[in-house]
PDB file of C-alpha atoms and ligand atoms in Angstrom:
ATOM      1  CA  MET G   1      87.200  82.701  90.150  1.00  0.00           C
ATOM      2  CA  SER G   2      84.685  81.734  87.467  1.00  0.00           C
ATOM      3  CA  ASP G   3      86.073  84.162  84.840  1.00  0.00           C
ATOM      4  CA  CYS G   4      89.691  83.067  85.368  1.00  0.00           C
ATOM      5  CA  THR G   5      91.616  82.843  82.076  1.00  0.00           C
ATOM      6  CA  TYR G   6      94.623  81.288  83.839  1.00  0.00           C
ATOM      7  CA  ASP G   7      96.661  84.251  82.626  1.00  0.00           C
ATOM      8  CA  CYS G   8      97.799  85.777  85.904  1.00  0.00           C
ATOM      9  CA  SER G   9     100.050  88.269  84.140  1.00  0.00           C
ATOM     10  CA  SER G  10      97.108  90.009  82.456  1.00  0.00           C
ATOM     11  CA  CYS G  11      94.826  89.847  85.483  1.00  0.00           C
ATOM     12  CA  GLY G  12      97.233  91.257  88.050  1.00  0.00           C
ATOM     13  CA  LYS G  13      94.984  90.466  91.015  1.00  0.00           C
ATOM     14  CA  ASP G  14      96.381  88.608  93.960  1.00  0.00           C
ATOM     15  CA  CYS G  15      93.701  85.940  93.921  1.00  0.00           C
ATOM     16  CA  SER G  16      93.674  82.878  96.132  1.00  0.00           C
ATOM     17  CA  SER G  17      93.874  80.371  93.260  1.00  0.00           C
ATOM     18  CA  ARG G  18      97.256  81.666  92.071  1.00  0.00           C
ATOM     19  CA  ARG G  19      99.748  78.798  92.220  1.00  0.00           C
ATOM     20  CA  SER G  20      97.190  76.832  94.145  1.00  0.00           C
ATOM     21  CA  ALA G  21      97.064  73.038  93.987  1.00  0.00           C
ATOM     22  CA  ASP G  22      94.554  73.384  91.083  1.00  0.00           C
ATOM     23  CA  PHE G  23      97.320  74.706  88.857  1.00  0.00           C
ATOM     24  CA  LEU G  24     100.205  72.569  90.042  1.00  0.00           C
ATOM     25  CA  LYS G  25     100.906  69.373  88.115  1.00  0.00           C
ATOM     26  CA  LYS G  26     102.033  66.128  89.674  1.00  0.00           C
ATOM     27  CA  PRO G  27     105.403  64.845  88.457  1.00  0.00           C
ATOM     28  CA  HIS G  28     105.670  61.343  86.949  1.00  0.00           C
ATOM     29  CA  GLU G  29     104.903  58.690  89.570  1.00  0.00           C
ATOM     30  CA  MET G  30     108.404  57.234  89.178  1.00  0.00           C
ATOM     31  CA  SER G  31     110.086  60.629  89.564  1.00  0.00           C
ATOM     32  CA  SER G  32     111.728  61.726  92.762  1.00  0.00           C
ATOM     33  CA  ILE G  33     112.724  65.403  92.842  1.00  0.00           C
ATOM     34  CA  LYS G  34     113.733  67.371  95.929  1.00  0.00           C
ATOM     35  CA  HIS G  35     114.235  70.879  94.577  1.00  0.00           C
ATOM     36  CA  VAL G  36     113.276  72.771  91.413  1.00  0.00           C
ATOM     37  CA  VAL G  37     114.889  76.074  90.451  1.00  0.00           C
ATOM     38  CA  ALA G  38     114.007  78.068  87.318  1.00  0.00           C
ATOM     39  CA  VAL G  39     116.721  80.049  85.526  1.00  0.00           C
ATOM     40  CA  VAL G  40     115.116  83.081  83.879  1.00  0.00           C
ATOM     41  CA  SER G  41     116.140  86.179  81.948  1.00  0.00           C
ATOM     42  CA  GLY G  42     114.241  89.252  80.861  1.00  0.00           C
ATOM     43  CA  LYS G  43     115.715  89.034  77.353  1.00  0.00           C
ATOM     44  CA  GLY G  44     117.621  86.650  75.110  1.00  0.00           C
ATOM     45  CA  GLY G  45     121.341  86.334  74.539  1.00  0.00           C
ATOM     46  CA  VAL G  46     122.472  87.187  78.068  1.00  0.00           C
ATOM     47  CA  GLY G  47     123.969  83.724  78.645  1.00  0.00           C
ATOM     48  CA  LYS G  48     121.012  82.216  80.513  1.00  0.00           C
ATOM     49  CA  SER G  49     121.542  78.686  79.132  1.00  0.00           C
ATOM     50  CA  MET G  50     125.281  78.868  79.762  1.00  0.00           C
ATOM     51  CA  THR G  51     124.596  80.007  83.341  1.00  0.00           C
ATOM     52  CA  CYS G  52     121.979  77.269  83.819  1.00  0.00           C
ATOM     53  CA  ALA G  53     124.431  74.621  82.573  1.00  0.00           C
ATOM     54  CA  SER G  54     127.217  76.029  84.785  1.00  0.00           C
ATOM     55  CA  LEU G  55     124.933  76.016  87.840  1.00  0.00           C
ATOM     56  CA  ALA G  56     124.101  72.373  87.103  1.00  0.00           C
ATOM     57  CA  VAL G  57     127.804  71.540  86.877  1.00  0.00           C
ATOM     58  CA  GLU G  58     128.545  73.406  90.109  1.00  0.00           C
ATOM     59  CA  ALA G  59     125.654  71.601  91.862  1.00  0.00           C
ATOM     60  CA  ALA G  60     126.969  68.226  90.655  1.00  0.00           C
ATOM     61  CA  ARG G  61     130.420  69.169  91.977  1.00  0.00           C
ATOM     62  CA  HIS G  62     128.738  69.601  95.375  1.00  0.00           C
ATOM     63  CA  GLY G  63     127.951  65.871  95.139  1.00  0.00           C
ATOM     64  CA  LEU G  64     124.274  66.372  94.288  1.00  0.00           C
ATOM     65  CA  SER G  65     122.228  64.386  91.802  1.00  0.00           C
ATOM     66  CA  VAL G  66     121.355  67.048  89.213  1.00  0.00           C
ATOM     67  CA  ALA G  67     118.942  67.404  86.293  1.00  0.00           C
ATOM     68  CA  VAL G  68     118.286  70.089  83.685  1.00  0.00           C
ATOM     69  CA  MET G  69     114.968  70.596  81.920  1.00  0.00           C
ATOM     70  CA  ASP G  70     115.493  72.648  78.766  1.00  0.00           C
ATOM     71  CA  ALA G  71     112.236  74.596  78.556  1.00  0.00           C
ATOM     72  CA  ASP G  72     113.662  76.886  75.860  1.00  0.00           C
ATOM     73  CA  LEU G  73     111.926  74.746  73.225  1.00  0.00           C
ATOM     74  CA  THR G  74     112.522  76.962  70.220  1.00  0.00           C
ATOM     75  CA  GLY G  75     116.165  77.666  71.085  1.00  0.00           C
ATOM     76  CA  PRO G  76     117.365  74.553  72.875  1.00  0.00           C
ATOM     77  CA  SER G  77     121.095  74.717  73.589  1.00  0.00           C
ATOM     78  CA  ILE G  78     121.569  72.574  76.702  1.00  0.00           C
ATOM     79  CA  PRO G  79     122.229  69.203  74.934  1.00  0.00           C
ATOM     80  CA  LYS G  80     124.907  70.754  72.731  1.00  0.00           C
ATOM     81  CA  MET G  81     126.653  72.355  75.710  1.00  0.00           C
ATOM     82  CA  PHE G  82     126.841  68.917  77.353  1.00  0.00           C
ATOM     83  CA  GLY G  83     127.840  67.088  74.147  1.00  0.00           C
ATOM     84  CA  LEU G  84     124.616  65.037  74.083  1.00  0.00           C
ATOM     85  CA  ASN G  85     123.879  63.868  70.544  1.00  0.00           C
ATOM     86  CA  GLU G  86     121.723  60.822  71.190  1.00  0.00           C
ATOM     87  CA  ARG G  87     117.916  60.615  71.241  1.00  0.00           C
ATOM     88  CA  ALA G  88     115.990  60.270  74.505  1.00  0.00           C
ATOM     89  CA  MET G  89     114.481  56.811  75.009  1.00  0.00           C
ATOM     90  CA  GLY G  90     110.876  56.189  75.970  1.00  0.00           C
ATOM     91  CA  SER G  91     108.762  53.263  77.114  1.00  0.00           C
ATOM     92  CA  ASP G  92     105.093  52.812  77.954  1.00  0.00           C
ATOM     93  CA  LYS G  93     105.985  54.034  81.460  1.00  0.00           C
ATOM     94  CA  GLY G  94     107.491  57.367  80.447  1.00  0.00           C
ATOM     95  CA  ILE G  95     110.391  59.211  78.819  1.00  0.00           C
ATOM     96  CA  LEU G  96     113.917  58.763  80.113  1.00  0.00           C
ATOM     97  CA  PRO G  97     116.227  61.767  80.171  1.00  0.00           C
ATOM     98  CA  CYS G  98     119.680  61.544  78.575  1.00  0.00           C
ATOM     99  CA  VAL G  99     122.607  61.556  80.985  1.00  0.00           C
ATOM    100  CA  THR G 100     125.866  63.513  80.668  1.00  0.00           C
ATOM    101  CA  LYS G 101     129.006  61.451  80.579  1.00  0.00           C
ATOM    102  CA  ASP G 102     131.170  62.883  83.371  1.00  0.00           C
ATOM    103  CA  LEU G 103     128.837  64.166  86.076  1.00  0.00           C
ATOM    104  CA  GLY G 104     125.714  62.106  85.310  1.00  0.00           C
ATOM    105  CA  ILE G 105     123.457  65.153  84.896  1.00  0.00           C
ATOM    106  CA  GLN G 106     120.003  64.135  83.615  1.00  0.00           C
ATOM    107  CA  VAL G 107     118.850  66.280  80.667  1.00  0.00           C
ATOM    108  CA  MET G 108     115.575  66.591  78.777  1.00  0.00           C
ATOM    109  CA  SER G 109     115.299  68.899  75.798  1.00  0.00           C
ATOM    110  CA  MET G 110     113.280  69.177  72.607  1.00  0.00           C
ATOM    111  CA  ASN G 111     116.500  68.542  70.683  1.00  0.00           C
ATOM    112  CA  LEU G 112     116.770  65.088  72.288  1.00  0.00           C
ATOM    113  CA  LEU G 113     113.383  64.185  70.800  1.00  0.00           C
ATOM    114  CA  LEU G 114     113.864  65.458  67.240  1.00  0.00           C
ATOM    115  CA  GLU G 115     115.165  63.232  64.441  1.00  0.00           C
ATOM    116  CA  ASN G 116     117.390  66.037  63.278  1.00  0.00           C
ATOM    117  CA  GLU G 117     118.681  68.718  65.692  1.00  0.00           C
ATOM    118  CA  ASP G 118     118.511  71.376  62.941  1.00  0.00           C
ATOM    119  CA  GLU G 119     114.739  70.913  62.638  1.00  0.00           C
ATOM    120  CA  PRO G 120     113.022  74.130  63.780  1.00  0.00           C
ATOM    121  CA  VAL G 121     110.150  73.938  66.258  1.00  0.00           C
ATOM    122  CA  ILE G 122     107.499  76.133  64.640  1.00  0.00           C
ATOM    123  CA  TRP G 123     104.659  75.739  67.085  1.00  0.00           C
ATOM    124  CA  ARG G 124     101.988  77.902  68.679  1.00  0.00           C
ATOM    125  CA  GLY G 125     102.616  78.978  72.279  1.00  0.00           C
ATOM    126  CA  SER G 126      99.974  76.633  73.712  1.00  0.00           C
ATOM    127  CA  LEU G 127     101.615  73.571  72.132  1.00  0.00           C
ATOM    128  CA  ILE G 128     105.017  74.648  73.421  1.00  0.00           C
ATOM    129  CA  SER G 129     103.634  75.182  76.923  1.00  0.00           C
ATOM    130  CA  GLY G 130     101.958  71.746  76.797  1.00  0.00           C
ATOM    131  CA  THR G 131     105.245  70.088  75.866  1.00  0.00           C
ATOM    132  CA  VAL G 132     107.079  71.791  78.723  1.00  0.00           C
ATOM    133  CA  THR G 133     104.391  70.563  81.114  1.00  0.00           C
ATOM    134  CA  GLN G 134     104.965  67.041  79.734  1.00  0.00           C
ATOM    135  CA  PHE G 135     108.672  67.402  80.481  1.00  0.00           C
ATOM    136  CA  TRP G 136     107.489  67.548  84.100  1.00  0.00           C
ATOM    137  CA  THR G 137     104.651  64.987  84.059  1.00  0.00           C
ATOM    138  CA  ASP G 138     105.897  62.355  81.560  1.00  0.00           C
ATOM    139  CA  VAL G 139     109.669  62.330  82.055  1.00  0.00           C
ATOM    140  CA  ILE G 140     111.024  59.987  84.722  1.00  0.00           C
ATOM    141  CA  TRP G 141     113.398  62.150  86.776  1.00  0.00           C
ATOM    142  CA  ALA G 142     114.961  59.545  89.029  1.00  0.00           C
ATOM    143  CA  GLY G 143     116.510  60.445  92.384  1.00  0.00           C
ATOM    144  CA  VAL G 144     117.057  64.130  91.622  1.00  0.00           C
ATOM    145  CA  ASP G 145     118.304  66.464  94.351  1.00  0.00           C
ATOM    146  CA  ILE G 146     117.973  69.575  92.222  1.00  0.00           C
ATOM    147  CA  LEU G 147     116.317  70.162  88.848  1.00  0.00           C
ATOM    148  CA  PHE G 148     117.204  73.362  86.999  1.00  0.00           C
ATOM    149  CA  ILE G 149     114.751  74.632  84.389  1.00  0.00           C
ATOM    150  CA  ASP G 150     116.299  76.647  81.553  1.00  0.00           C
ATOM    151  CA  MET G 151     113.397  78.958  80.703  1.00  0.00           C
ATOM    152  CA  PRO G 152     112.876  80.783  77.428  1.00  0.00           C
ATOM    153  CA  PRO G 153     113.652  84.503  77.787  1.00  0.00           C
ATOM    154  CA  GLY G 154     110.981  87.001  78.765  1.00  0.00           C
ATOM    155  CA  THR G 155     107.677  86.672  80.541  1.00  0.00           C
ATOM    156  CA  GLY G 156     105.528  84.883  77.935  1.00  0.00           C
ATOM    157  CA  ASP G 157     103.459  81.700  77.787  1.00  0.00           C
ATOM    158  CA  VAL G 158     106.108  79.168  78.792  1.00  0.00           C
ATOM    159  CA  PRO G 159     107.509  80.970  81.856  1.00  0.00           C
ATOM    160  CA  LEU G 160     103.923  81.545  82.961  1.00  0.00           C
ATOM    161  CA  THR G 161     103.064  77.846  82.542  1.00  0.00           C
ATOM    162  CA  VAL G 162     106.192  76.777  84.422  1.00  0.00           C
ATOM    163  CA  PHE G 163     105.573  79.248  87.253  1.00  0.00           C
ATOM    164  CA  GLN G 164     101.980  78.051  87.573  1.00  0.00           C
ATOM    165  CA  SER G 165     102.238  74.320  87.064  1.00  0.00           C
ATOM    166  CA  ILE G 166     105.608  73.246  88.498  1.00  0.00           C
ATOM    167  CA  PRO G 167     106.250  73.623  92.228  1.00  0.00           C
ATOM    168  CA  LEU G 168     109.339  75.831  92.097  1.00  0.00           C
ATOM    169  CA  ASP G 169     111.564  76.444  95.092  1.00  0.00           C
ATOM    170  CA  GLY G 170     112.583  79.698  93.464  1.00  0.00           C
ATOM    171  CA  ALA G 171     114.058  81.419  90.432  1.00  0.00           C
ATOM    172  CA  ILE G 172     117.477  82.770  89.508  1.00  0.00           C
ATOM    173  CA  VAL G 173     117.592  85.817  87.232  1.00  0.00           C
ATOM    174  CA  VAL G 174     120.418  86.094  84.693  1.00  0.00           C
ATOM    175  CA  THR G 175     121.341  89.495  83.335  1.00  0.00           C
ATOM    176  CA  THR G 176     124.236  91.460  81.832  1.00  0.00           C
ATOM    177  CA  PRO G 177     125.675  94.820  82.914  1.00  0.00           C
ATOM    178  CA  GLN G 178     123.877  97.561  81.042  1.00  0.00           C
ATOM    179  CA  SER G 179     121.589 100.438  81.847  1.00  0.00           C
ATOM    180  CA  LEU G 180     118.397  98.471  81.097  1.00  0.00           C
ATOM    181  CA  VAL G 181     119.184  95.923  83.764  1.00  0.00           C
ATOM    182  CA  GLY G 182     116.981  97.541  86.410  1.00  0.00           C
ATOM    183  CA  MET G 183     113.912  97.485  84.186  1.00  0.00           C
ATOM    184  CA  ILE G 184     114.547  93.977  82.841  1.00  0.00           C
ATOM    185  CA  VAL G 185     115.218  92.444  86.250  1.00  0.00           C
ATOM    186  CA  GLY G 186     112.168  94.339  87.541  1.00  0.00           C
ATOM    187  CA  LYS G 187     109.912  92.527  85.037  1.00  0.00           C
ATOM    188  CA  CYS G 188     111.231  89.097  86.092  1.00  0.00           C
ATOM    189  CA  VAL G 189     110.948  89.984  89.771  1.00  0.00           C
ATOM    190  CA  ASN G 190     107.384  91.225  89.357  1.00  0.00           C
ATOM    191  CA  MET G 191     106.329  88.108  87.469  1.00  0.00           C
ATOM    192  CA  ALA G 192     107.877  85.866  90.115  1.00  0.00           C
ATOM    193  CA  ASP G 193     106.202  87.954  92.858  1.00  0.00           C
ATOM    194  CA  MET G 194     102.822  87.592  91.172  1.00  0.00           C
ATOM    195  CA  MET G 195     103.307  83.827  91.141  1.00  0.00           C
ATOM    196  CA  ASN G 196     104.617  83.730  94.729  1.00  0.00           C
ATOM    197  CA  VAL G 197     107.967  82.341  93.593  1.00  0.00           C
ATOM    198  CA  PRO G 198     110.971  83.724  95.505  1.00  0.00           C
ATOM    199  CA  ILE G 199     113.931  85.119  93.573  1.00  0.00           C
ATOM    200  CA  LEU G 200     116.912  83.290  95.039  1.00  0.00           C
ATOM    201  CA  GLY G 201     119.612  85.394  93.412  1.00  0.00           C
ATOM    202  CA  ILE G 202     120.820  87.339  90.383  1.00  0.00           C
ATOM    203  CA  VAL G 203     123.693  86.255  88.147  1.00  0.00           C
ATOM    204  CA  GLU G 204     125.382  89.051  86.256  1.00  0.00           C
ATOM    205  CA  ASN G 205     126.913  87.309  83.271  1.00  0.00           C
ATOM    206  CA  MET G 206     129.668  88.925  81.177  1.00  0.00           C
ATOM    207  CA  SER G 207     130.233  91.132  84.213  1.00  0.00           C
ATOM    208  CA  TYR G 208     133.863  91.959  83.432  1.00  0.00           C
ATOM    209  CA  VAL G 209     136.958  90.773  81.587  1.00  0.00           C
ATOM    210  CA  LYS G 210     139.960  89.719  83.628  1.00  0.00           C
ATOM    211  CA  CYS G 211     143.185  91.266  82.349  1.00  0.00           C
ATOM    212  CA  PRO G 212     145.451  88.334  81.360  1.00  0.00           C
ATOM    213  CA  CYS G 213     148.528  90.243  82.597  1.00  0.00           C
ATOM    214  CA  CYS G 214     147.513  91.625  85.991  1.00  0.00           C
ATOM    215  CA  ASP G 215     144.116  90.048  86.782  1.00  0.00           C
ATOM    216  CA  THR G 216     142.439  93.492  87.002  1.00  0.00           C
ATOM    217  CA  LYS G 217     138.706  93.233  86.392  1.00  0.00           C
ATOM    218  CA  ILE G 218     137.789  95.456  83.431  1.00  0.00           C
ATOM    219  CA  PRO G 219     134.071  96.338  83.183  1.00  0.00           C
ATOM    220  CA  VAL G 220     133.868  96.205  79.356  1.00  0.00           C
ATOM    221  CA  PHE G 221     130.089  96.647  79.259  1.00  0.00           C
ATOM    222  CA  GLY G 222     130.069  99.492  81.778  1.00  0.00           C
ATOM    223  CA  GLU G 223     129.977  99.671  85.552  1.00  0.00           C
ATOM    224  CA  SER G 224     127.767  97.085  87.167  1.00  0.00           C
ATOM    225  CA  SER G 225     124.574  98.188  88.889  1.00  0.00           C
ATOM    226  CA  VAL G 226     123.496  94.661  89.791  1.00  0.00           C
ATOM    227  CA  ASP G 227     124.257  94.960  93.520  1.00  0.00           C
ATOM    228  CA  ALA G 228     122.067  98.058  93.760  1.00  0.00           C
ATOM    229  CA  VAL G 229     119.298  96.351  91.768  1.00  0.00           C
ATOM    230  CA  ALA G 230     119.464  93.284  94.048  1.00  0.00           C
ATOM    231  CA  LEU G 231     119.281  95.510  97.107  1.00  0.00           C
ATOM    232  CA  GLU G 232     116.328  97.422  95.679  1.00  0.00           C
ATOM    233  CA  HIS G 233     114.345  94.189  95.146  1.00  0.00           C
ATOM    234  CA  GLY G 234     115.478  92.488  98.350  1.00  0.00           C
ATOM    235  CA  ILE G 235     117.275  89.741  96.419  1.00  0.00           C
ATOM    236  CA  PRO G 236     119.672  88.036  98.829  1.00  0.00           C
ATOM    237  CA  ARG G 237     122.675  87.234  96.637  1.00  0.00           C
ATOM    238  CA  VAL G 238     124.536  88.118  93.458  1.00  0.00           C
ATOM    239  CA  ALA G 239     127.098  86.201  91.402  1.00  0.00           C
ATOM    240  CA  LYS G 240     129.283  87.688  88.686  1.00  0.00           C
ATOM    241  CA  ILE G 241     130.577  85.651  85.753  1.00  0.00           C
ATOM    242  CA  PRO G 242     133.377  87.153  83.623  1.00  0.00           C
ATOM    243  CA  VAL G 243     133.459  87.205  79.832  1.00  0.00           C
ATOM    244  CA  ASP G 244     135.622  84.173  79.282  1.00  0.00           C
ATOM    245  CA  PRO G 245     136.295  82.831  75.775  1.00  0.00           C
ATOM    246  CA  SER G 246     137.100  79.422  77.261  1.00  0.00           C
ATOM    247  CA  LEU G 247     133.510  79.168  78.573  1.00  0.00           C
ATOM    248  CA  ALA G 248     132.143  79.714  75.056  1.00  0.00           C
ATOM    249  CA  ALA G 249     134.708  77.331  73.564  1.00  0.00           C
ATOM    250  CA  MET G 250     133.851  74.612  76.114  1.00  0.00           C
ATOM    251  CA  ALA G 251     130.128  75.073  75.455  1.00  0.00           C
ATOM    252  CA  ASP G 252     130.639  74.883  71.677  1.00  0.00           C
ATOM    253  CA  ALA G 253     132.722  71.727  72.087  1.00  0.00           C
ATOM    254  CA  GLY G 254     130.102  70.097  74.340  1.00  0.00           C
ATOM    255  CA  LYS G 255     132.499  70.185  77.292  1.00  0.00           C
ATOM    256  CA  THR G 256     130.666  72.396  79.769  1.00  0.00           C
ATOM    257  CA  GLU G 257     131.215  69.693  82.392  1.00  0.00           C
ATOM    258  CA  GLU G 258     134.919  70.576  82.334  1.00  0.00           C
ATOM    259  CA  SER G 259     134.475  74.341  82.680  1.00  0.00           C
ATOM    260  CA  ASP G 260     135.516  76.433  85.669  1.00  0.00           C
ATOM    261  CA  THR G 261     132.409  77.189  87.748  1.00  0.00           C
ATOM    262  CA  SER G 262     134.206  78.530  90.835  1.00  0.00           C
ATOM    263  CA  CYS G 263     132.614  81.992  90.453  1.00  0.00           C
ATOM    264  CA  LEU G 264     129.244  80.340  91.215  1.00  0.00           C
ATOM    265  CA  ARG G 265     130.419  78.336  94.258  1.00  0.00           C
ATOM    266  CA  ASP G 266     129.404  80.642  97.140  1.00  0.00           C
ATOM    267  CA  PHE G 267     126.288  81.716  95.259  1.00  0.00           C
ATOM    268  CA  PHE G 268     125.136  78.118  94.831  1.00  0.00           C
ATOM    269  CA  THR G 269     125.975  77.176  98.428  1.00  0.00           C
ATOM    270  CA  GLY G 270     123.763  80.046  99.626  1.00  0.00           C
ATOM    271  CA  ILE G 271     120.904  79.027  97.353  1.00  0.00           C
ATOM    272  CA  LEU G 272     121.090  75.401  98.414  1.00  0.00           C
ATOM    273  CA  SER G 273     120.976  76.326 102.070  1.00  0.00           C
ATOM    274  CA  ASP G 274     117.963  78.631 101.467  1.00  0.00           C
ATOM    275  CA  ILE G 275     115.914  76.051  99.585  1.00  0.00           C
ATOM    276  CA  GLU G 276     116.806  73.229 101.978  1.00  0.00           C
ATOM    277  CA  GLU G 277     115.649  75.341 104.875  1.00  0.00           C
ATOM    278  CA  THR G 278     112.348  76.175 103.161  1.00  0.00           C
ATOM    279  CA  SER G 279     111.513  72.681 101.899  1.00  0.00           C
ATOM    280  CA  LYS G 280     112.686  70.724 104.960  1.00  0.00           C
ATOM    281  CA  GLY G 281     113.858  67.882 102.698  1.00  0.00           C
ATOM    282  CA  GLU G 282     110.429  66.965 101.289  1.00  0.00           C
ATOM    283  CA  ASN G 283     110.095  65.606  97.748  1.00  0.00           C
ATOM    284  CA  LYS G 284     107.914  67.314  95.147  1.00  0.00           C
ATOM    285  CA  ASP G 285     104.551  65.573  95.112  1.00  0.00           C
ATOM    286  CA  VAL G 286     101.808  68.098  94.766  1.00  0.00           C
ATOM    287  CA  ASN G 287      98.687  66.044  95.427  1.00  0.00           C
TER     288      ASN G 287
HETATM  289  P1  ADP Q   1     120.850  82.773  76.201  1.00  0.00           P
HETATM  290  O1  ADP Q   1     120.443  81.448  76.786  1.00  0.00           O
HETATM  291  O2  ADP Q   1     120.660  83.895  77.182  1.00  0.00           O
HETATM  292  O3  ADP Q   1     120.223  83.068  74.878  1.00  0.00           O
HETATM  293  P2  ADP Q   1     123.429  81.494  75.832  1.00  0.00           P
HETATM  294  O4  ADP Q   1     123.662  80.913  77.168  1.00  0.00           O
HETATM  295  O5  ADP Q   1     122.980  80.564  74.749  1.00  0.00           O
HETATM  296  O6  ADP Q   1     122.425  82.738  75.933  1.00  0.00           O
HETATM  297  O7  ADP Q   1     124.763  82.251  75.407  1.00  0.00           O
HETATM  298  C1  ADP Q   1     124.901  82.895  74.161  1.00  0.00           C
HETATM  299  C2  ADP Q   1     126.340  82.730  73.675  1.00  0.00           C
HETATM  300  O8  ADP Q   1     127.230  83.474  74.513  1.00  0.00           O
HETATM  301  C3  ADP Q   1     126.827  81.290  73.710  1.00  0.00           C
HETATM  302  O9  ADP Q   1     127.633  81.055  72.586  1.00  0.00           O
HETATM  303  C4  ADP Q   1     127.651  81.218  74.995  1.00  0.00           C
HETATM  304  O10 ADP Q   1     128.661  80.211  74.932  1.00  0.00           O
HETATM  305  C5  ADP Q   1     128.255  82.609  75.024  1.00  0.00           C
HETATM  306  N1  ADP Q   1     128.508  83.052  76.417  1.00  0.00           N
HETATM  307  C6  ADP Q   1     127.614  83.141  77.399  1.00  0.00           C
HETATM  308  N2  ADP Q   1     128.194  83.580  78.528  1.00  0.00           N
HETATM  309  C7  ADP Q   1     129.500  83.787  78.259  1.00  0.00           C
HETATM  310  C8  ADP Q   1     130.640  84.241  79.022  1.00  0.00           C
HETATM  311  N3  ADP Q   1     130.523  84.598  80.294  1.00  0.00           N
HETATM  312  N4  ADP Q   1     131.847  84.318  78.392  1.00  0.00           N
HETATM  313  C9  ADP Q   1     131.957  83.967  77.090  1.00  0.00           C
HETATM  314  N5  ADP Q   1     130.930  83.527  76.311  1.00  0.00           N
HETATM  315  C10 ADP Q   1     129.714  83.437  76.880  1.00  0.00           C
END
């Protein structure tokens, strides 16, 4: 298309160049990545980063070699959750991710490149999108079975760039139980559909509180409608994470690697089997 602005969300047409090889970027020549899964949310503050970090921990507990790309450039929280305070190292060959101490999860984030982690990133969208693309092309992701991308919330520039330029196996939508969930999940699903990226599952975070006396699940934010929403959009699986102060405390203390991720176990097993079946074990190398 000669008049293509590369903004598929505004065009809305199902054109043949969408997510074609013209858009996809090649990873660093020294990278080896089997699967890439984006973790998205329709709005901020739903626990997307916490869910992304927990999925990475659960994947590593399956014995996989795991990486996390923190594409939430203006609100990067992944390094803190994993207790990473150092700076990422680079050479003339590329940038090396930092590695978590217990499970060896490779992490790249804007906060690992800044002199001071309190420094705000006050950049235009195009610069932010370019940096996220570099996290794919210039970082050496060595021997990775699964790379999770913690996306910024919503359906703006960065999610669009990631959907178009990185060969995703699929996306996981994170939400919370409230009446807007249908509409918010709908936006994520429609964006992913437009980019031909399958939605692998929905995580309902802060789904309930477990009574400390009798283990009853109390739906503090109202009854969940996530199963109905998943059914409506043909999304194959749902996971529910409780409100758990220990999760927040672990994240604040940089000890997410020690947190209980058992509520994501079956969910992750299902996702892994889906993406392994689709990719047939091939590495990401788009050209
Ligand atoms: P988002 O990425 O959607 O903006 P975060 O993952 O940064 O949200 O989470 C926001 C805050 O809520 C963090 O302090 C996190 O530790 C806390 N949090 C997220 N999920 C839970 C949960 N299930 N139980 C308790 N605290 C949570």
